[in-house]
Amino acid sequence: MWVRREQIIRKIIRLQQNELYQLVQKSLNLLFPFVLIGSISQLIQITMLNRNSLLPTIFGFSSWLSRYRFIEIIFDHLTSLTLGIVAALAAFSMAHYTAKRYQRDEKLASITGLIAYLILTVRYTSNGELAFGQDMLGMGGLFLGFLVGYLVGLSFKHLANSQQQDKSSSGVTWNRALDSLRAIIIVLVVAICFSILLNWLAISVLPDQVILRLQSLKANQTSLLFSVAIVLLAGIMTFFGLTSMPILAHFGRNGVAMTANLNYALIHHTIWGVPYPFSLGTLYESFGAIGGTGSTLSLVIAIFLFSNQRDQQLIGRWSLLPVLFNFNSAILVGVPVLGNGLYIIPFLLVPLVNVGIAASAIALHLMPAVVYQVPLGTPSLLQALIGTNGNWVTLLVMALNVGIGVWLYRPFVKLSNRLNTQGDGLDATER
């Protein structure tokens, strides 16, 4: 057993030493401050400035907000210009580090990567105005942003001349620009061609649409198997930066099962015995996504309890408040979790276990299914309580889910500690 564990550790170290993996991790580190600021701004938007949110409804300051709408506009713009363009920033950073890795002009490469990605997101309108596909600019476009940035960096590797020195004279600066001009032109022309093709085909390259299109499969929305499959699919897509949906609230709330459950509760004046207790809407949002996709509230707590890495502790503290309200972009980028093979098992497993525990509690009639709509801006730990109209057993199930999630994340956080302190030694022994 010990030998097998050492082999796993060595494989993870080799993965972390992979060139592409390191480029992605460096890019994620560069993106973290902007993702954190965007997440906090988004949190303020939803919880404090939205008139239909929980806190404005409870404390009655919705009328006050209507007189100071400019505050809402400020935070809306801040979110849009940080978290809302993170995929474009990913293309920028990935092109920068890739070009630098191959001793090409990283400044020109990063600007080229940014422009190329923005070209891909352009949507041609009938009146000729410049519009961008917002879906591709946010967290759901991270994979595409990294891919475009990496390809731009490789283009500079093969089409631009090496840059060994960085002198300040204008002549050298012009030479650097001319050395990279061919790469810039070819990249931008290719980006324009792909942009035209995407607009002509009128398709979205965002895999978010895969999940949303499943909305039409109404017959399957009522089954536990379908819910588990969607939870797993959402986890995989989020892990690889392929979806911007922090939770499947939009999908679950609008499903045929939730509508039927709500109608039953209104007619019979009880939420016990609803026709579809094991749907996505009753299980995932309230119990499977505690802290967002991957149940990352458990990860944050596990970091507080078991991590000896100062940077992870700081990231956990900064990310805790957004995670409590299911905004987990900062923790996904900061740790990082996205694309990190070390965390893929708990990231996919914990939500499935949580959904299984909740389904078992419902099947054993220990608690009713979540039926009622939960207001925007409700903390993740209170969603099941409000959705069942105050059933206190849901809090116990919620606490159990969080505790088991911490236990499942624990060995991986400890392994991260070991890799951080002993990785170089293990690698040296292997060499």
Coordinates of C-alpha atoms in Angstrom, one line a residue:
M1 CA 0.0 0.0 0.0
W2 CA 2.8 2.4 0.9
V3 CA 4.7 1.6 -2.3
R4 CA 1.5 2.3 -4.3
R5 CA 1.0 5.6 -2.6
E6 CA 4.6 6.7 -3.3
Q7 CA 4.0 5.8 -7.0
I8 CA 0.9 8.0 -7.1
I9 CA 2.8 10.8 -5.5
R10 CA 5.6 10.5 -8.1
K11 CA 3.0 10.5 -10.9
I12 CA 1.4 13.7 -9.6
I13 CA 4.9 15.3 -9.3
R14 CA 5.6 14.3 -12.9
L15 CA 2.2 15.8 -13.9
Q16 CA 3.1 19.1 -12.1
Q17 CA 6.4 19.2 -13.9
N18 CA 4.7 19.0 -17.3
E19 CA 5.4 22.1 -19.3
L20 CA 1.8 22.8 -20.3
Y21 CA 0.6 22.1 -16.7
Q22 CA 3.1 24.6 -15.3
L23 CA 2.0 27.3 -17.9
V24 CA -1.6 26.9 -16.9
Q25 CA -0.8 27.1 -13.2
K26 CA 1.2 30.3 -13.7
S27 CA -1.6 31.8 -15.7
L28 CA -4.1 30.9 -13.0
N29 CA -1.9 32.5 -10.3
L30 CA -1.9 35.7 -12.4
L31 CA -5.7 35.6 -12.8
F32 CA -6.4 35.1 -9.1
P33 CA -6.5 38.8 -7.9
F34 CA -9.0 39.7 -10.7
V35 CA -11.2 36.7 -10.1
L36 CA -11.2 37.4 -6.4
I37 CA -12.2 41.1 -6.9
G38 CA -14.8 40.0 -9.4
S39 CA -16.2 37.4 -7.1
I40 CA -16.5 39.8 -4.2
S41 CA -18.1 42.4 -6.5
Q42 CA -20.6 39.8 -7.8
L43 CA -21.4 38.8 -4.2
I44 CA -22.2 42.4 -3.3
Q45 CA -24.4 42.7 -6.4
I46 CA -26.4 39.6 -5.7
T47 CA -26.7 39.8 -1.9
M48 CA -26.8 43.5 -1.2
L49 CA -27.8 45.4 -4.4
N50 CA -30.4 43.1 -5.9
R51 CA -33.9 44.1 -4.8
N52 CA -35.2 40.5 -4.8
S53 CA -32.3 39.2 -2.8
L54 CA -32.7 37.8 0.8
L55 CA -31.0 40.6 2.7
P56 CA -32.8 43.6 1.1
T57 CA -36.0 41.7 1.5
I58 CA -35.5 41.0 5.2
F59 CA -34.1 44.4 6.2
G60 CA -36.3 46.4 3.8
F61 CA -33.7 48.6 2.0
S62 CA -35.0 47.8 -1.5
S63 CA -36.6 51.3 -1.7
W64 CA -33.3 52.9 -0.7
L65 CA -31.5 51.0 -3.4
S66 CA -33.8 52.4 -6.1
R67 CA -32.6 56.0 -5.2
Y68 CA -28.9 55.1 -5.6
R69 CA -28.9 52.9 -8.7
F70 CA -25.5 54.3 -9.6
I71 CA -24.0 52.1 -6.9
E72 CA -25.4 49.0 -8.6
I73 CA -24.0 50.2 -11.9
I74 CA -20.5 50.6 -10.4
F75 CA -20.4 47.1 -9.1
D76 CA -22.0 45.7 -12.3
H77 CA -19.2 47.3 -14.3
L78 CA -16.5 46.1 -11.9
T79 CA -17.7 42.5 -12.1
S80 CA -17.9 42.7 -15.9
L81 CA -14.4 44.1 -16.2
T82 CA -12.8 41.5 -13.9
L83 CA -14.7 38.2 -13.6
G84 CA -16.6 38.9 -16.8
I85 CA -13.5 39.0 -19.0
V86 CA -11.4 36.4 -17.2
A87 CA -11.2 34.1 -20.3
A88 CA -9.7 36.9 -22.3
L89 CA -7.2 37.5 -19.5
A90 CA -6.4 33.8 -19.6
A91 CA -5.5 34.0 -23.3
F92 CA -3.4 37.1 -22.4
S93 CA -1.5 35.3 -19.6
M94 CA -1.1 32.0 -21.3
A95 CA 0.3 33.6 -24.5
H96 CA 2.7 35.6 -22.3
Y97 CA 4.1 32.6 -20.4
T98 CA 4.3 30.3 -23.4
A99 CA 6.2 32.9 -25.5
K100 CA 8.5 33.6 -22.6
R101 CA 9.1 29.9 -22.2
Y102 CA 10.4 29.8 -25.8
Q103 CA 12.3 33.1 -25.5
R104 CA 10.0 35.0 -27.8
D105 CA 8.6 38.5 -27.2
E106 CA 6.1 37.8 -24.4
K107 CA 4.7 41.4 -24.4
L108 CA 3.7 41.3 -28.0
A109 CA 2.5 37.7 -27.7
S110 CA 0.3 38.4 -24.7
I111 CA -1.3 41.4 -26.5
T112 CA -1.8 39.3 -29.6
G113 CA -3.4 36.5 -27.6
L114 CA -5.8 39.0 -26.0
I115 CA -6.8 40.5 -29.3
A116 CA -7.1 37.1 -31.0
Y117 CA -9.5 35.8 -28.3
L118 CA -11.6 39.0 -28.4
I119 CA -11.9 38.5 -32.2
L120 CA -13.2 35.0 -31.6
T121 CA -15.9 36.3 -29.3
V122 CA -17.1 39.0 -31.6
R123 CA -20.7 38.6 -32.7
Y124 CA -21.7 40.4 -35.9
T125 CA -25.0 42.3 -35.5
S126 CA -27.3 43.5 -38.2
N127 CA -26.7 47.2 -37.5
G128 CA -22.9 46.7 -37.7
E129 CA -22.2 47.4 -34.0
L130 CA -19.4 45.7 -32.2
A131 CA -20.7 43.1 -29.8
F132 CA -19.0 40.3 -27.8
G133 CA -20.3 36.9 -26.8
Q134 CA -20.4 37.4 -23.0
D135 CA -20.7 33.7 -22.4
M136 CA -17.2 33.1 -23.9
L137 CA -15.6 35.9 -21.8
G138 CA -16.4 34.6 -18.3
M139 CA -15.3 31.6 -16.3
G140 CA -17.0 29.3 -18.8
G141 CA -14.5 30.3 -21.5
L142 CA -11.3 29.6 -19.4
F143 CA -10.5 26.4 -21.3
L144 CA -10.8 28.2 -24.7
G145 CA -8.8 31.2 -23.4
F146 CA -5.9 29.0 -22.3
L147 CA -6.1 27.1 -25.6
V148 CA -6.0 30.2 -27.7
G149 CA -3.2 31.7 -25.6
Y150 CA -1.1 28.5 -25.8
L151 CA -1.5 28.3 -29.6
V152 CA -0.6 32.0 -29.9
G153 CA 2.6 31.3 -27.9
L154 CA 3.4 28.3 -30.1
S155 CA 2.8 30.5 -33.2
F156 CA 5.4 33.0 -31.9
K157 CA 7.8 30.1 -31.2
H158 CA 7.7 29.0 -34.9
L159 CA 7.1 32.3 -36.7
A160 CA 8.9 34.9 -34.6
N161 CA 12.6 35.3 -33.9
S162 CA 14.2 34.6 -30.6
Q163 CA 14.5 37.5 -28.2
Q164 CA 17.6 37.1 -26.1
Q165 CA 18.0 40.6 -24.8
D166 CA 15.7 43.4 -23.8
K167 CA 17.3 46.8 -24.4
S168 CA 15.6 50.2 -24.1
S169 CA 16.8 51.8 -27.4
S170 CA 14.1 52.5 -29.9
G171 CA 16.0 50.7 -32.7
V172 CA 16.0 47.4 -30.7
T173 CA 12.3 48.0 -29.9
W174 CA 11.4 48.3 -33.5
N175 CA 13.5 45.2 -34.4
R176 CA 11.6 43.2 -31.7
A177 CA 8.3 44.4 -33.2
L178 CA 9.3 43.5 -36.8
D179 CA 10.7 40.1 -35.7
S180 CA 7.2 39.2 -34.3
L181 CA 5.2 40.9 -37.1
R182 CA 4.7 37.8 -39.2
A183 CA 3.4 35.8 -36.2
I184 CA 1.0 38.6 -35.2
I185 CA -0.4 38.9 -38.7
I186 CA -0.9 35.2 -39.2
V187 CA -2.5 34.7 -35.7
L188 CA -5.0 37.6 -36.3
V189 CA -5.9 36.4 -39.8
V190 CA -6.6 32.9 -38.5
A191 CA -8.6 34.3 -35.6
I192 CA -10.7 36.4 -38.0
C193 CA -11.4 33.4 -40.2
F194 CA -12.6 31.3 -37.2
S195 CA -14.7 34.2 -36.0
I196 CA -16.4 34.5 -39.3
L197 CA -17.0 30.7 -39.4
L198 CA -18.5 30.7 -35.9
N199 CA -20.8 33.6 -36.8
W200 CA -21.8 32.0 -40.0
L201 CA -22.6 28.7 -38.4
A202 CA -24.4 30.6 -35.6
I203 CA -23.1 28.2 -32.9
S204 CA -21.8 28.6 -29.4
V205 CA -18.5 27.0 -28.5
L206 CA -19.5 27.1 -24.9
P207 CA -20.2 23.7 -23.4
D208 CA -22.7 25.4 -21.0
Q209 CA -25.2 24.9 -23.8
V210 CA -24.8 21.1 -23.5
I211 CA -26.2 21.2 -20.0
L212 CA -28.9 23.8 -20.8
R213 CA -30.1 21.9 -23.8
L214 CA -30.8 18.9 -21.4
Q215 CA -33.6 21.1 -20.2
S216 CA -35.7 19.6 -23.0
L217 CA -35.3 16.1 -21.6
K218 CA -38.2 16.6 -19.2
A219 CA -39.0 12.9 -18.9
N220 CA -35.5 12.3 -17.4
Q221 CA -35.4 15.2 -15.0
T222 CA -37.5 13.3 -12.5
S223 CA -35.1 10.5 -12.0
L224 CA -32.2 10.2 -9.4
L225 CA -30.0 8.6 -12.1
F226 CA -30.4 11.7 -14.4
S227 CA -29.6 14.0 -11.5
V228 CA -26.4 12.1 -10.6
A229 CA -25.3 12.1 -14.2
I230 CA -25.8 15.9 -14.5
V231 CA -24.0 16.5 -11.2
L232 CA -21.0 14.5 -12.5
L233 CA -21.1 16.2 -15.9
A234 CA -21.2 19.6 -14.3
G235 CA -18.2 18.7 -12.1
I236 CA -16.1 17.5 -15.0
M237 CA -16.9 20.5 -17.1
T238 CA -16.2 23.0 -14.3
F239 CA -12.9 21.2 -13.4
F240 CA -11.6 21.8 -16.9
G241 CA -12.9 25.3 -17.2
L242 CA -15.6 24.4 -19.6
T243 CA -18.7 25.9 -17.9
S244 CA -19.5 29.1 -16.1
M245 CA -22.4 27.7 -14.1
P246 CA -21.3 27.7 -10.4
I247 CA -24.4 25.7 -9.6
L248 CA -27.2 24.3 -11.6
A249 CA -29.8 26.5 -10.1
H250 CA -31.1 27.7 -13.4
F251 CA -31.6 24.2 -14.7
G252 CA -33.0 22.7 -11.6
R253 CA -35.4 25.4 -10.6
N254 CA -37.0 25.6 -14.1
G255 CA -37.4 21.8 -14.5
V256 CA -40.7 20.0 -14.8
A257 CA -40.1 18.2 -11.6
M258 CA -39.8 21.3 -9.5
T259 CA -42.9 22.8 -11.0
A260 CA -44.9 19.6 -10.3
N261 CA -43.5 19.5 -6.7
L262 CA -44.5 23.1 -6.1
N263 CA -48.0 22.5 -7.5
Y264 CA -48.4 19.5 -5.2
A265 CA -47.4 21.5 -2.1
L266 CA -49.8 24.3 -2.9
I267 CA -52.7 21.9 -3.5
H268 CA -52.1 19.6 -0.6
H269 CA -50.6 22.2 1.8
T270 CA -47.7 20.0 2.6
I271 CA -44.3 19.3 1.1
W272 CA -44.2 15.7 2.3
G273 CA -44.9 13.2 -0.4
V274 CA -44.2 15.3 -3.5
P275 CA -44.2 13.4 -6.7
Y276 CA -40.5 13.9 -7.6
P277 CA -38.4 14.0 -4.5
F278 CA -35.1 13.0 -6.2
S279 CA -34.8 15.6 -9.0
L280 CA -31.9 17.8 -9.7
G281 CA -33.6 20.8 -8.2
T282 CA -34.4 19.1 -4.9
L283 CA -30.9 17.6 -4.4
Y284 CA -28.0 19.4 -6.1
E285 CA -28.4 23.1 -5.4
S286 CA -29.3 22.7 -1.7
F287 CA -27.1 19.7 -0.8
G288 CA -24.7 18.8 -3.6
A289 CA -23.2 22.3 -4.3
I290 CA -22.5 23.6 -0.8
G291 CA -20.2 26.4 -1.7
G292 CA -20.5 25.9 -5.4
T293 CA -19.6 23.2 -7.8
G294 CA -17.4 20.6 -6.1
S295 CA -18.8 21.5 -2.7
T296 CA -15.9 23.8 -2.2
L297 CA -17.0 25.0 1.3
S298 CA -15.7 21.7 2.5
L299 CA -12.4 22.3 0.7
V300 CA -12.0 25.8 2.3
I301 CA -12.6 24.3 5.8
A302 CA -10.1 21.5 5.0
I303 CA -7.5 24.0 4.1
F304 CA -8.1 25.9 7.3
L305 CA -7.7 22.7 9.4
F306 CA -5.0 20.7 7.6
S307 CA -3.0 22.9 5.2
N308 CA 0.4 24.2 6.4
Q309 CA 0.9 26.3 3.3
R310 CA 0.6 30.0 4.0
D311 CA -0.5 30.9 0.5
Q312 CA -3.4 28.5 0.6
Q313 CA -4.5 29.7 4.0
L314 CA -4.6 33.3 2.7
I315 CA -6.5 32.2 -0.4
G316 CA -9.0 30.3 1.8
R317 CA -9.6 33.4 4.0
W318 CA -10.1 35.7 1.0
S319 CA -12.4 33.2 -0.7
L320 CA -14.5 32.1 2.3
L321 CA -17.2 34.8 2.2
P322 CA -17.9 34.3 -1.6
V323 CA -17.9 30.5 -1.1
L324 CA -20.5 30.8 1.7
F325 CA -22.8 32.2 -1.0
N326 CA -21.9 29.7 -3.7
F327 CA -19.5 32.0 -5.5
N328 CA -16.4 29.7 -5.7
S329 CA -14.5 31.1 -8.7
A330 CA -11.7 32.5 -6.5
I331 CA -11.0 29.3 -4.7
L332 CA -11.1 27.3 -8.0
V333 CA -8.5 29.7 -9.5
G334 CA -6.5 30.5 -6.4
V335 CA -5.6 27.0 -4.9
P336 CA -5.8 26.2 -7.9
V337 CA -8.4 23.4 -8.3
L338 CA -9.1 23.9 -12.0
G339 CA -7.1 21.4 -14.0
N340 CA -5.2 20.2 -10.9
G341 CA -5.1 16.4 -11.0
L342 CA -4.5 16.4 -7.2
Y343 CA -8.1 17.5 -6.5
I344 CA -10.1 15.9 -9.3
I345 CA -11.2 12.9 -7.2
P346 CA -12.7 14.8 -4.2
F347 CA -14.0 17.6 -6.5
L348 CA -16.1 15.0 -8.4
L349 CA -16.8 12.7 -5.5
V350 CA -18.0 15.0 -2.7
P351 CA -21.0 16.4 -4.6
L352 CA -22.1 12.8 -5.5
V353 CA -21.7 11.7 -1.9
N354 CA -23.7 14.7 -0.7
V355 CA -26.5 14.1 -3.1
G356 CA -26.6 10.4 -2.0
I357 CA -26.9 11.4 1.6
A358 CA -29.7 13.8 0.9
A359 CA -31.5 11.3 -1.2
S360 CA -31.2 8.7 1.5
A361 CA -32.6 11.1 4.1
I362 CA -35.6 11.8 1.9
A363 CA -36.1 8.1 1.1
L364 CA -36.1 7.3 4.8
H365 CA -38.6 10.1 5.5
L366 CA -36.2 11.9 7.8
M367 CA -36.8 15.2 5.9
P368 CA -38.9 16.4 3.0
A369 CA -37.6 17.4 -0.4
V370 CA -36.7 21.0 -1.1
V371 CA -39.8 22.5 -2.9
Y372 CA -40.0 26.2 -2.4
Q373 CA -38.0 28.8 -4.3
V374 CA -35.0 30.1 -2.4
P375 CA -34.4 33.8 -2.6
L376 CA -31.3 35.1 -4.4
G377 CA -28.3 35.7 -2.1
T378 CA -29.2 33.0 0.4
P379 CA -26.1 31.5 2.0
S380 CA -25.6 27.9 0.9
L381 CA -26.0 26.5 4.4
L382 CA -29.5 27.9 4.7
Q383 CA -30.9 27.0 1.3
A384 CA -32.3 23.7 2.3
L385 CA -33.8 25.1 5.4
I386 CA -35.6 27.9 3.5
G387 CA -36.5 25.5 0.6
T388 CA -38.3 23.2 3.0
N389 CA -40.1 26.0 4.9
G390 CA -38.0 25.6 8.0
N391 CA -37.4 21.8 8.4
W392 CA -34.6 21.6 11.0
V393 CA -33.4 18.2 9.9
T394 CA -32.1 19.7 6.7
L395 CA -29.5 21.6 8.8
L396 CA -28.3 18.4 10.3
V397 CA -28.0 16.8 6.9
M398 CA -26.2 19.9 5.6
A399 CA -23.8 19.8 8.5
L400 CA -23.2 16.0 7.9
N401 CA -22.5 16.8 4.2
V402 CA -20.0 19.5 5.0
G403 CA -18.3 17.3 7.6
I404 CA -18.0 14.3 5.2
G405 CA -16.8 16.7 2.5
V406 CA -14.0 18.0 4.8
W407 CA -13.0 14.4 5.6
L408 CA -12.9 13.5 1.9
Y409 CA -10.8 16.6 1.0
R410 CA -8.5 16.1 4.0
P411 CA -6.1 13.5 2.5
F412 CA -5.7 15.5 -0.7
V413 CA -4.9 18.8 1.2
K414 CA -2.4 16.9 3.3
L415 CA -0.9 15.4 0.1
S416 CA -0.6 18.9 -1.3
N417 CA 1.4 19.8 1.9
R418 CA 3.7 16.9 1.3
L419 CA 4.1 17.7 -2.4
N420 CA 4.9 21.3 -1.6
T421 CA 7.6 20.3 1.0
Q422 CA 9.1 17.1 -0.5
G423 CA 8.4 17.4 -4.2
D424 CA 11.9 18.5 -5.0
G425 CA 13.4 15.7 -3.0
L426 CA 11.3 13.0 -4.5
D427 CA 12.0 14.4 -8.0
A428 CA 15.7 14.4 -7.3
T429 CA 15.6 10.8 -6.1
E430 CA 13.7 9.8 -9.2
R431 CA 16.3 11.5 -11.5

